[in-house]
Short mmCIF file of C-alpha atoms in Angstrom, two decimals:
data_model
loop_
_atom_site.label_atom_id
_atom_site.label_comp_id
_atom_site.label_asym_id
_atom_site.label_seq_id
_atom_site.Cartn_x
_atom_site.Cartn_y
_atom_site.Cartn_z
CA MET A 1 -28.55 -32.58 -174.19
CA ILE A 2 -25.27 -34.52 -175.36
CA GLY A 3 -24.31 -36.52 -172.72
CA ALA A 4 -20.73 -38.13 -171.48
CA THR A 5 -19.13 -41.23 -173.19
CA ALA A 6 -16.39 -43.56 -172.49
CA ASN A 7 -14.05 -41.21 -175.09
CA HIS A 8 -15.35 -37.68 -174.72
CA PRO A 9 -16.20 -37.58 -170.77
CA TYR A 10 -17.78 -34.05 -170.91
CA TRP A 11 -21.48 -33.46 -170.23
CA VAL A 12 -23.11 -30.52 -172.26
CA GLY A 13 -26.86 -29.42 -171.06
CA GLY A 14 -28.61 -30.69 -168.10
CA SER A 15 -27.90 -32.02 -164.63
CA LEU A 16 -25.18 -33.84 -164.41
CA PRO A 17 -25.62 -37.76 -163.37
CA ILE A 18 -24.48 -38.55 -159.78
CA GLU A 19 -21.58 -40.59 -161.39
CA SER A 20 -20.46 -38.44 -163.75
CA ASN A 21 -16.56 -37.47 -163.89
CA SER A 22 -16.99 -34.11 -165.51
CA TYR A 23 -19.23 -32.72 -162.35
CA ILE A 24 -16.82 -29.80 -160.77
CA THR A 25 -16.92 -29.00 -157.25
CA ARG A 26 -16.79 -25.49 -156.28
CA GLN A 27 -17.18 -23.41 -153.21
CA ALA A 28 -20.94 -23.26 -153.64
CA ASP A 29 -21.01 -27.49 -153.08
CA ARG A 30 -19.25 -26.76 -149.28
CA ASP A 31 -21.51 -23.76 -148.51
CA PHE A 32 -24.62 -25.39 -149.77
CA TYR A 33 -24.43 -28.96 -148.54
CA GLN A 34 -22.75 -27.02 -144.44
CA GLY A 35 -25.79 -25.02 -144.80
CA LEU A 36 -28.51 -27.52 -144.89
CA LYS A 37 -26.64 -29.90 -142.76
CA ALA A 38 -26.87 -26.75 -140.12
CA GLY A 39 -30.46 -26.64 -140.47
CA LYS A 40 -30.15 -23.03 -142.80
CA PHE A 41 -32.79 -22.18 -145.26
CA CYS A 42 -30.77 -21.80 -148.17
CA CYS A 43 -31.27 -19.90 -151.81
CA VAL A 44 -29.13 -20.77 -154.75
CA LEU A 45 -30.47 -17.86 -157.16
CA ASN A 46 -28.70 -17.71 -160.28
CA SER A 47 -28.95 -17.35 -164.19
CA ARG A 48 -29.82 -20.64 -166.07
CA GLN A 49 -27.43 -23.32 -167.01
CA MET A 50 -24.96 -22.40 -164.22
CA GLY A 51 -24.86 -25.76 -162.53
CA LYS A 52 -27.93 -25.41 -160.13
CA SER A 53 -29.31 -28.78 -160.72
CA SER A 54 -26.50 -30.29 -160.55
CA LEU A 55 -25.54 -28.84 -157.31
CA ARG A 56 -28.79 -29.86 -155.85
CA VAL A 57 -28.35 -33.55 -157.12
CA ARG A 58 -25.01 -34.15 -155.52
CA VAL A 59 -25.87 -32.32 -152.28
CA MET A 60 -29.24 -34.49 -152.00
CA LYS A 61 -27.02 -37.45 -152.03
CA GLN A 62 -24.72 -36.36 -149.52
CA LEU A 63 -27.65 -35.48 -147.30
CA GLN A 64 -29.29 -38.67 -147.78
CA ALA A 65 -26.37 -40.44 -147.24
CA GLU A 66 -26.05 -38.99 -143.84
CA GLY A 67 -29.53 -40.23 -142.87
CA LEU A 68 -31.79 -36.83 -143.47
CA ILE A 69 -35.12 -36.78 -145.40
CA CYS A 70 -34.54 -35.36 -148.80
CA ALA A 71 -37.71 -34.32 -150.37
CA PHE A 72 -37.85 -32.69 -153.91
CA VAL A 73 -40.43 -30.57 -155.62
CA ASP A 74 -39.97 -29.61 -159.44
CA LEU A 75 -41.97 -26.69 -160.23
CA THR A 76 -41.68 -27.37 -163.82
CA GLY A 77 -43.25 -30.80 -163.41
CA ILE A 78 -46.44 -28.77 -162.10
CA GLY A 79 -46.72 -26.72 -165.28
CA LYS A 80 -48.77 -23.62 -165.88
CA GLU A 81 -51.70 -24.22 -168.38
CA ASP A 82 -54.74 -24.77 -166.79
CA VAL A 83 -53.34 -25.12 -163.69
CA THR A 84 -55.80 -23.62 -160.56
CA PRO A 85 -54.00 -22.71 -157.46
CA GLU A 86 -55.95 -25.83 -156.13
CA LYS A 87 -54.09 -27.97 -158.79
CA TRP A 88 -50.70 -26.23 -158.27
CA TYR A 89 -50.44 -27.04 -154.41
CA ALA A 90 -51.77 -30.84 -155.01
CA GLY A 91 -49.12 -30.98 -157.13
CA VAL A 92 -46.58 -29.90 -154.74
CA ILE A 93 -47.95 -32.42 -152.23
CA HIS A 94 -47.92 -35.11 -154.99
CA SER A 95 -43.98 -34.30 -155.44
CA LEU A 96 -43.46 -34.36 -151.39
CA VAL A 97 -45.04 -37.91 -151.03
CA ASN A 98 -43.42 -39.72 -154.13
CA SER A 99 -39.87 -38.04 -152.78
CA CYS A 100 -40.65 -39.30 -149.62
CA GLN A 101 -42.17 -42.28 -150.22
CA LEU A 102 -45.30 -41.88 -148.42
CA SER A 103 -48.02 -43.29 -150.85
CA GLN A 104 -47.84 -47.26 -149.91
CA HIS A 105 -49.22 -46.27 -146.36
CA LEU A 106 -50.85 -42.72 -147.15
CA ASN A 107 -54.20 -42.25 -149.17
CA TRP A 108 -52.91 -38.37 -149.70
CA ARG A 109 -55.29 -37.63 -152.67
CA ALA A 110 -58.28 -38.73 -150.14
CA TRP A 111 -56.69 -36.74 -147.28
CA TRP A 112 -56.44 -33.53 -149.97
CA LYS A 113 -60.36 -33.68 -150.58
CA GLU A 114 -60.97 -34.37 -146.77
CA GLN A 115 -59.34 -31.24 -146.33
CA GLN A 116 -60.82 -29.36 -149.42
CA ALA A 117 -63.98 -27.79 -147.49
CA LEU A 118 -62.03 -26.60 -144.62
CA LEU A 119 -59.11 -24.78 -145.39
CA PRO A 120 -57.56 -23.37 -148.49
CA PRO A 121 -54.89 -25.01 -150.73
CA VAL A 122 -51.91 -23.00 -149.09
CA GLN A 123 -53.31 -24.07 -145.30
CA ARG A 124 -53.32 -27.61 -146.60
CA LEU A 125 -49.91 -27.72 -147.55
CA ARG A 126 -48.72 -26.31 -144.08
CA LEU A 127 -51.20 -28.80 -142.52
CA PHE A 128 -49.42 -31.73 -144.77
CA ILE A 129 -46.00 -30.56 -143.56
CA GLU A 130 -46.94 -30.27 -139.87
CA GLU A 131 -49.16 -33.22 -139.08
CA ILE A 132 -47.77 -35.45 -141.57
CA LEU A 133 -43.86 -34.92 -142.66
CA LEU A 134 -42.59 -33.81 -138.98
CA VAL A 135 -44.72 -36.78 -137.54
CA GLU A 136 -43.90 -39.53 -140.03
CA PHE A 137 -39.96 -38.48 -139.81
CA LYS A 138 -38.41 -37.61 -136.55
CA GLU A 139 -35.12 -36.98 -138.62
CA LYS A 140 -34.06 -33.82 -140.25
CA ILE A 141 -36.30 -32.85 -143.61
CA VAL A 142 -34.51 -30.69 -146.39
CA ILE A 143 -37.47 -29.63 -149.01
CA PHE A 144 -35.82 -28.83 -152.08
CA VAL A 145 -37.62 -26.42 -154.57
CA ASP A 146 -36.20 -26.15 -158.08
CA GLU A 147 -37.39 -23.93 -160.65
CA ILE A 148 -39.03 -21.42 -158.39
CA ASP A 149 -38.86 -18.72 -161.32
CA ARG A 150 -41.89 -21.01 -162.61
CA VAL A 151 -44.30 -19.37 -160.08
CA LEU A 152 -43.61 -15.85 -161.82
CA SER A 153 -45.28 -16.66 -164.88
CA GLN A 154 -48.65 -18.02 -163.15
CA ASN A 155 -51.84 -16.48 -164.12
CA PHE A 156 -52.15 -16.56 -159.90
CA SER A 157 -50.51 -15.13 -157.06
CA LEU A 158 -48.21 -17.61 -155.08
CA ASP A 159 -46.81 -15.08 -152.33
CA ASP A 160 -48.57 -16.88 -149.92
CA PHE A 161 -46.30 -20.03 -150.73
CA PHE A 162 -43.32 -18.25 -149.88
CA ALA A 163 -45.01 -16.62 -147.01
CA LEU A 164 -45.81 -20.09 -145.94
CA ILE A 165 -42.29 -20.90 -146.12
CA ARG A 166 -41.01 -17.72 -144.38
CA PHE A 167 -43.79 -18.88 -141.45
CA PHE A 168 -42.13 -22.49 -140.89
CA TYR A 169 -38.45 -20.25 -140.64
CA ASN A 170 -40.10 -18.46 -137.94
CA GLN A 171 -41.92 -20.95 -135.75
CA ARG A 172 -38.48 -22.00 -134.97
CA ALA A 173 -38.38 -19.69 -132.05
CA ASP A 174 -40.96 -21.29 -130.45
CA HIS A 175 -41.18 -24.44 -131.53
CA PRO A 176 -38.42 -26.73 -131.62
CA GLU A 177 -39.90 -29.65 -133.96
CA TYR A 178 -39.72 -26.81 -136.86
CA ARG A 179 -35.75 -26.79 -136.61
CA ARG A 180 -35.90 -30.08 -138.08
CA LEU A 181 -37.71 -28.63 -141.68
CA THR A 182 -35.36 -26.54 -143.62
CA PHE A 183 -36.06 -25.62 -147.09
CA ALA A 184 -33.50 -24.93 -150.24
CA LEU A 185 -35.00 -22.78 -153.30
CA LEU A 186 -33.34 -22.82 -156.55
CA GLY A 187 -33.99 -20.92 -159.62
CA VAL A 188 -33.68 -17.51 -161.60
CA ALA A 189 -35.00 -15.24 -159.79
CA THR A 190 -33.98 -12.71 -157.04
CA PRO A 191 -35.58 -12.56 -153.06
CA SER A 192 -37.56 -9.66 -154.19
CA ASP A 193 -39.33 -11.45 -157.13
CA LEU A 194 -40.45 -14.08 -154.73
CA ILE A 195 -43.47 -12.04 -153.06
CA GLN A 196 -44.88 -9.53 -155.39
CA ASP A 197 -47.23 -8.09 -152.92
CA LYS A 198 -45.39 -5.10 -151.47
CA THR A 199 -47.88 -5.35 -148.55
CA GLN A 200 -46.25 -8.32 -147.27
CA THR A 201 -43.20 -8.64 -145.87
CA PRO A 202 -40.62 -9.49 -148.57
CA PHE A 203 -38.86 -12.64 -148.59
CA ASN A 204 -35.96 -12.28 -146.52
CA VAL A 205 -34.88 -15.25 -145.00
CA GLY A 206 -32.34 -18.00 -145.89
CA GLN A 207 -28.67 -17.99 -146.87
CA ALA A 208 -27.40 -16.99 -150.39
CA ILE A 209 -25.46 -19.03 -151.99
CA ALA A 210 -23.31 -17.71 -154.87
CA LEU A 211 -22.31 -19.85 -157.71
CA PRO A 212 -19.85 -18.24 -159.79
CA GLY A 213 -18.03 -19.66 -162.91
CA PHE A 214 -15.64 -22.36 -162.61
CA GLN A 215 -11.87 -21.46 -161.07
CA PHE A 216 -8.98 -22.84 -162.77
CA HIS A 217 -7.90 -24.60 -159.82
CA GLU A 218 -11.62 -25.80 -159.71
CA ALA A 219 -11.91 -27.16 -163.13
CA LEU A 220 -8.51 -29.30 -163.21
CA PRO A 221 -10.13 -32.32 -163.46
CA LEU A 222 -11.50 -31.27 -167.07
CA ALA A 223 -8.14 -31.41 -168.18
CA ILE A 224 -8.46 -35.28 -167.58
CA GLY A 225 -10.57 -35.48 -170.58
CA LEU A 226 -7.87 -34.07 -172.87
CA GLN A 227 -4.76 -35.90 -171.87
CA SER A 228 -5.01 -38.63 -174.32
CA ARG A 229 -5.48 -36.56 -176.97
CA ILE A 230 -3.86 -33.19 -176.51
CA ASP A 231 -0.33 -32.05 -175.00
CA ASP A 232 -0.23 -29.66 -171.96
CA SER A 233 -4.02 -30.54 -171.17
CA LYS A 234 -3.93 -28.01 -168.29
CA HIS A 235 -2.83 -25.07 -170.78
CA VAL A 236 -5.37 -25.79 -173.15
CA LEU A 237 -7.95 -25.97 -169.86
CA GLN A 238 -6.59 -22.52 -169.03
CA GLU A 239 -7.23 -21.05 -173.11
CA ILE A 240 -10.65 -22.46 -172.58
CA LEU A 241 -11.66 -20.88 -169.48
CA ASP A 242 -10.10 -17.58 -171.17
CA TRP A 243 -13.06 -17.85 -173.38
CA THR A 244 -16.10 -19.10 -171.63
CA GLY A 245 -15.07 -17.18 -168.56
CA GLY A 246 -15.54 -20.45 -166.47
CA GLN A 247 -19.66 -20.75 -167.43
CA PRO A 248 -20.15 -24.29 -166.70
CA PHE A 249 -22.16 -25.09 -170.02
CA LEU A 250 -19.72 -23.33 -172.40
CA THR A 251 -16.71 -25.08 -170.43
CA GLN A 252 -18.04 -28.31 -171.01
CA LYS A 253 -19.18 -27.80 -174.51
CA VAL A 254 -15.67 -26.23 -175.63
CA CYS A 255 -13.88 -29.10 -173.81
CA GLN A 256 -16.03 -31.59 -175.41
CA LEU A 257 -15.28 -29.75 -178.84
CA VAL A 258 -11.70 -29.89 -178.21
CA ALA A 259 -11.80 -33.22 -177.52
CA GLN A 260 -13.69 -34.42 -180.62
CA HIS A 261 -11.47 -32.55 -183.01
CA ARG A 262 -7.81 -33.17 -182.30
CA SER A 263 -5.99 -35.49 -182.49
CA SER A 264 -3.33 -37.13 -180.08
CA ASP A 265 -0.03 -35.76 -182.40
CA GLU A 266 -1.34 -32.35 -182.55
CA ARG A 267 -0.40 -29.59 -180.19
CA LEU A 268 -3.13 -27.15 -179.67
CA LYS A 269 -2.53 -23.70 -179.73
CA SER A 270 -4.27 -20.70 -179.03
CA GLU A 271 -4.98 -19.82 -182.51
CA ALA A 272 -7.07 -23.24 -183.16
CA ILE A 273 -9.03 -23.10 -180.21
CA ALA A 274 -10.24 -19.52 -181.14
CA SER A 275 -11.19 -20.86 -184.87
CA LEU A 276 -12.68 -24.07 -183.41
CA ILE A 277 -14.91 -21.83 -180.86
CA GLN A 278 -15.79 -19.09 -183.58
CA THR A 279 -16.48 -22.05 -186.05
CA HIS A 280 -18.63 -24.24 -183.98
CA ILE A 281 -20.16 -21.44 -181.38
CA ILE A 282 -20.18 -17.88 -182.42
CA GLU A 283 -20.66 -18.28 -186.22
CA ASN A 284 -24.06 -18.99 -187.34
CA TRP A 285 -25.05 -19.01 -183.56
CA GLU A 286 -28.76 -19.31 -184.22
CA ALA A 287 -28.61 -22.33 -186.09
CA GLN A 288 -26.11 -24.57 -184.43
CA ASP A 289 -27.00 -23.61 -180.72
CA GLU A 290 -27.51 -27.03 -179.87
CA PRO A 291 -28.16 -27.80 -176.83
CA GLU A 292 -29.76 -24.07 -176.64
CA HIS A 293 -27.56 -21.87 -174.53
CA LEU A 294 -27.11 -18.62 -176.25
CA ARG A 295 -30.69 -18.36 -177.72
CA THR A 296 -31.79 -18.77 -173.80
CA ILE A 297 -29.88 -15.60 -173.39
CA ARG A 298 -31.37 -13.94 -175.84
CA ASP A 299 -35.06 -14.70 -175.53
CA ARG A 300 -34.48 -13.73 -171.30
CA LEU A 301 -33.65 -10.40 -173.01
CA PHE A 302 -36.54 -9.98 -175.12
CA ARG A 303 -39.20 -11.19 -172.68
CA ASN A 304 -40.43 -7.78 -171.84
CA GLU A 305 -40.17 -5.63 -174.85
CA GLN A 306 -40.63 -2.52 -172.78
CA GLN A 307 -37.74 -3.11 -170.60
CA LEU A 308 -35.82 -4.57 -173.95
CA GLY A 309 -34.46 -0.72 -175.08
CA GLN A 310 -32.85 -0.28 -171.32
CA LEU A 311 -31.23 -3.27 -170.92
CA LEU A 312 -29.75 -3.19 -174.54
CA GLY A 313 -28.39 0.58 -173.51
CA ILE A 314 -27.17 -0.38 -170.18
CA TYR A 315 -25.21 -3.35 -171.86
CA HIS A 316 -24.10 -1.49 -174.89
CA HIS A 317 -22.66 0.91 -172.20
CA ILE A 318 -20.92 -2.00 -170.86
CA LEU A 319 -19.37 -2.96 -173.84
CA GLN A 320 -18.19 0.54 -175.07
CA HIS A 321 -16.68 0.94 -171.56
CA GLY A 322 -15.16 -2.56 -170.25
CA ASP A 323 -17.49 -2.34 -166.87
CA ILE A 324 -19.77 -0.19 -165.27
CA GLU A 325 -21.11 0.70 -161.74
CA ALA A 326 -23.08 -1.84 -160.14
CA ASP A 327 -25.94 -0.41 -158.63
CA GLY A 328 -28.52 -3.11 -157.85
CA SER A 329 -31.40 -1.46 -160.14
CA PRO A 330 -33.91 -3.91 -161.64
CA GLU A 331 -32.45 -3.42 -165.12
CA GLN A 332 -29.14 -4.57 -164.02
CA THR A 333 -30.30 -7.60 -162.09
CA GLU A 334 -32.13 -8.67 -165.22
CA LEU A 335 -29.04 -8.37 -167.05
CA ARG A 336 -27.43 -10.67 -164.65
CA LEU A 337 -30.05 -13.18 -164.35
CA SER A 338 -29.73 -13.43 -168.28
CA GLY A 339 -26.40 -14.61 -167.79
CA LEU A 340 -25.02 -12.11 -169.74
CA VAL A 341 -23.06 -10.21 -167.55
CA VAL A 342 -21.77 -10.74 -164.41
CA GLN A 343 -20.76 -8.87 -161.01
CA ARG A 344 -17.49 -8.51 -159.69
CA GLN A 345 -15.96 -6.49 -157.53
CA GLY A 346 -18.95 -3.94 -157.66
CA ARG A 347 -18.75 -3.75 -161.51
CA LEU A 348 -20.63 -5.38 -163.65
CA SER A 349 -18.85 -6.71 -166.98
CA VAL A 350 -19.67 -9.14 -169.93
CA SER A 351 -19.19 -12.74 -168.52
CA ASN A 352 -16.85 -13.90 -171.09
CA ARG A 353 -15.47 -13.48 -174.56
CA ILE A 354 -17.84 -15.88 -176.05
CA TYR A 355 -21.01 -13.63 -175.28
CA GLN A 356 -19.03 -10.59 -176.50
CA GLN A 357 -18.43 -11.41 -179.85
CA VAL A 358 -21.91 -13.23 -180.00
CA PHE A 359 -23.61 -10.51 -178.45
CA SER A 360 -21.57 -7.57 -179.85
CA GLN A 361 -22.06 -3.97 -180.42
CA ALA A 362 -22.90 -4.19 -183.84
CA TRP A 363 -25.56 -7.03 -182.60
CA VAL A 364 -26.98 -4.44 -180.00
CA GLN A 365 -27.51 -1.93 -182.72
CA ARG A 366 -29.34 -3.89 -184.65
CA GLN A 367 -31.67 -4.69 -181.75
CA LEU A 368 -31.89 -1.25 -181.19
CA GLU A 369 -33.02 -0.56 -184.70
CA LYS A 370 -35.17 -2.62 -184.79
CA LEU A 371 -36.80 -1.24 -181.46
CA ARG A 372 -36.79 2.30 -182.54
CA PRO A 373 -39.41 3.72 -185.20
CA TYR A 374 -36.76 6.31 -185.86
CA SER A 375 -34.17 3.97 -186.32
CA ALA A 376 -32.77 6.05 -189.50
CA ALA A 377 -32.81 9.39 -188.44
CA PHE A 378 -31.21 7.79 -185.06
CA THR A 379 -28.16 6.11 -186.93
CA ALA A 380 -27.84 9.14 -189.32
CA TRP A 381 -27.36 11.55 -186.39
CA VAL A 382 -25.22 9.42 -184.14
CA THR A 383 -23.00 8.68 -187.46
CA SER A 384 -22.99 12.65 -187.47
CA ALA A 385 -21.53 12.59 -183.53
CA GLY A 386 -24.70 14.50 -183.15
CA GLN A 387 -23.73 17.27 -185.52
CA ASP A 388 -26.25 17.27 -188.02
CA GLU A 389 -29.57 18.47 -186.46
CA SER A 390 -31.40 18.00 -189.88
CA ARG A 391 -31.74 14.61 -188.67
CA LEU A 392 -33.36 15.30 -185.39
CA LEU A 393 -36.91 14.83 -185.09
CA ARG A 394 -39.66 17.77 -185.26
CA GLY A 395 -43.23 18.59 -184.98
CA GLN A 396 -45.85 15.43 -185.12
CA ALA A 397 -42.89 13.09 -185.94
CA LEU A 398 -41.22 14.03 -182.51
CA GLN A 399 -44.61 13.75 -180.53
CA GLU A 400 -45.02 10.61 -181.68
CA ALA A 401 -41.60 9.41 -180.94
CA ILE A 402 -42.04 10.96 -177.12
CA GLN A 403 -45.50 8.68 -177.17
CA TRP A 404 -43.99 5.77 -178.54
CA SER A 405 -41.00 6.04 -175.62
CA ARG A 406 -43.22 6.32 -172.89
CA TYR A 407 -43.86 2.36 -173.10
CA HIS A 408 -40.21 1.43 -173.85
CA ASN A 409 -37.76 1.96 -171.37
CA LEU A 410 -34.96 3.70 -173.38
CA SER A 411 -31.42 3.73 -172.10
CA SER A 412 -29.75 6.72 -170.88
CA SER A 413 -27.17 7.17 -173.26
CA ASP A 414 -30.16 7.49 -175.85
CA TYR A 415 -30.17 11.22 -176.33
CA PHE A 416 -31.55 11.68 -179.56
CA LEU A 417 -35.18 12.23 -178.39
CA ALA A 418 -33.90 14.81 -175.85
CA ALA A 419 -31.73 16.80 -178.46
CA SER A 420 -34.79 16.72 -180.73
CA GLN A 421 -36.85 18.28 -177.87
CA ALA A 422 -34.28 20.62 -177.33
CA LEU A 423 -33.76 21.77 -180.98
CA GLU A 424 -37.67 22.09 -180.96
CA THR A 425 -37.58 24.60 -177.83
CA ARG A 426 -34.92 26.54 -179.27
CA ASP A 427 -37.01 26.76 -182.52
CA VAL A 428 -39.84 27.76 -180.54
CA GLN A 429 -38.08 30.00 -178.74
CA ARG A 430 -36.59 31.64 -181.88
CA ALA A 431 -40.03 31.96 -183.20
CA LEU A 432 -41.35 33.60 -180.42
CA VAL A 433 -38.50 35.77 -180.15
CA VAL A 434 -39.20 36.82 -183.95
CA GLN A 435 -42.63 37.00 -183.00
CA ALA A 436 -41.91 39.48 -180.28
CA GLU A 437 -39.61 41.35 -182.58
CA GLU A 438 -42.41 41.73 -185.14
CA SER A 439 -44.99 42.50 -182.48
CA GLN A 440 -42.79 45.35 -181.07
CA ILE A 441 -42.24 46.29 -184.24
CA LEU A 442 -45.93 46.19 -185.44
CA ALA A 443 -46.77 48.44 -181.97
CA ASP A 444 -43.92 51.12 -183.16
CA VAL A 445 -45.60 51.33 -186.45
CA ASN A 446 -48.78 51.62 -185.05
CA GLN A 447 -47.88 54.29 -182.24
CA THR A 448 -46.40 56.42 -185.05
CA LEU A 449 -49.63 56.08 -187.22
CA GLU A 450 -51.54 56.84 -183.98
CA THR A 451 -48.83 60.03 -183.42
CA THR A 452 -49.39 61.01 -187.30
CA HIS A 453 -53.05 60.52 -186.95
CA HIS A 454 -53.12 62.69 -183.62
CA LYS A 455 -50.77 65.51 -185.47
CA ALA A 456 -53.06 65.61 -188.60
CA GLU A 457 -56.40 65.76 -186.36
CA ALA A 458 -54.26 68.61 -184.57
CA LYS A 459 -53.88 70.53 -187.68
CA LEU A 460 -56.65 70.23 -189.17
CA SER A 461 -58.71 71.28 -186.08
CA LYS A 462 -56.34 74.45 -186.29
CA LEU A 463 -56.98 75.20 -189.64
CA SER A 464 -60.69 75.26 -188.66
CA GLU A 465 -60.57 77.66 -186.00
CA GLN A 466 -58.49 79.54 -188.18
CA SER A 467 -61.19 80.11 -190.55
CA THR A 468 -64.07 80.90 -188.39
CA LEU A 469 -61.95 83.80 -187.64
CA VAL A 470 -61.71 85.08 -191.13
CA PRO A 471 -64.08 88.65 -191.34
CA MET A 472 -67.03 88.34 -193.67
CA VAL A 473 -67.35 90.52 -196.55
CA GLY A 474 -70.15 92.66 -197.25
CA PHE A 475 -71.93 93.40 -200.67
#
């Protein structure tokens, strides 16, 4: 993480400190604050490094200043190695006790063990919130749960955890004291991810807080850090946003690069910004991606090998056409959660120019070639614009490729296997036609032979009859 300094007031990576001058206030800040203050359950679900944690820090501070009790649970801190449901729920309660400063007059570990023989972990969490938090505090209580996507990688189901949050929400209708309790969920997930068991009611409560990239009017405070070094800092800021698409991490990073690499008597031009970004971010990006950002996107795409082909195919289609219609499919949702693409006005497009150059068509092609065991034949076929049928697969090679494809969701634009199957079908049909023609010829020959045979037999029979009619000549 690269922190801000007096000379370079930008913060690259991690949550911005509450006193940071480079924090950018967005509409999400107002929506999140007002929603929680009004007692609404809120969800901030987005890709990584979009400013979720910094948003949480700021809004918590605002609410605490107004007398609300704010508890914070970071699921990353609970871990997942050798973690059982018992330990996981105990970790949640430990976070609640610490952030609410209850440890001085509550021996929560003893309380937890007393309930152990009577209730499962999720019921103990419910009891803790109902009989301790809501009793100890008469103010409004907001429980922030960050990194909720961590629950998706646990080796046990945490559906009951989110079902419990929904239970608290539903209790408001009959029990007024629950109206003082509010939850805020933050992480890289969708509401449908939170309860995996499809027999349970989906997690369908809470106000979704949109967290898009910085707009120019929002990002103007960032220009202040450029003024002492660059003429027309607002123009330079606009150039930076044109490259980053307002992505918070990249915008802070490029601002810092510009501030560090320009002197006060130089007017920064578009070409200079492009060169700076090319040199320090795009070129050899895997080696110089510090703090890690681009590799995080790549790793998110590659985490499910069976889905990778489909994701790359959709993304490649976006690169080719500029955008595609958003249909809310799981694959499109996964691309959005990676941060690589963004939805605008019902269309999916690449989030920014930096991503477009790093994860380019050439990069996608290389990844697809690594995926396909038939990549050489596929590439040659594509190069021929689909005209060179000698590159298509046949026989055993085709069957092996089809078998492989069943475990890898290929892009709908990958017509190679379909073309190979169509060619093999035509070959089989031609072979069948030839076989039918040969069978007909053979049948005709057999018919001719049989007719000739019958004629020969008839002729022999007639000759035999004629020979019996010849009179005997005596001696």
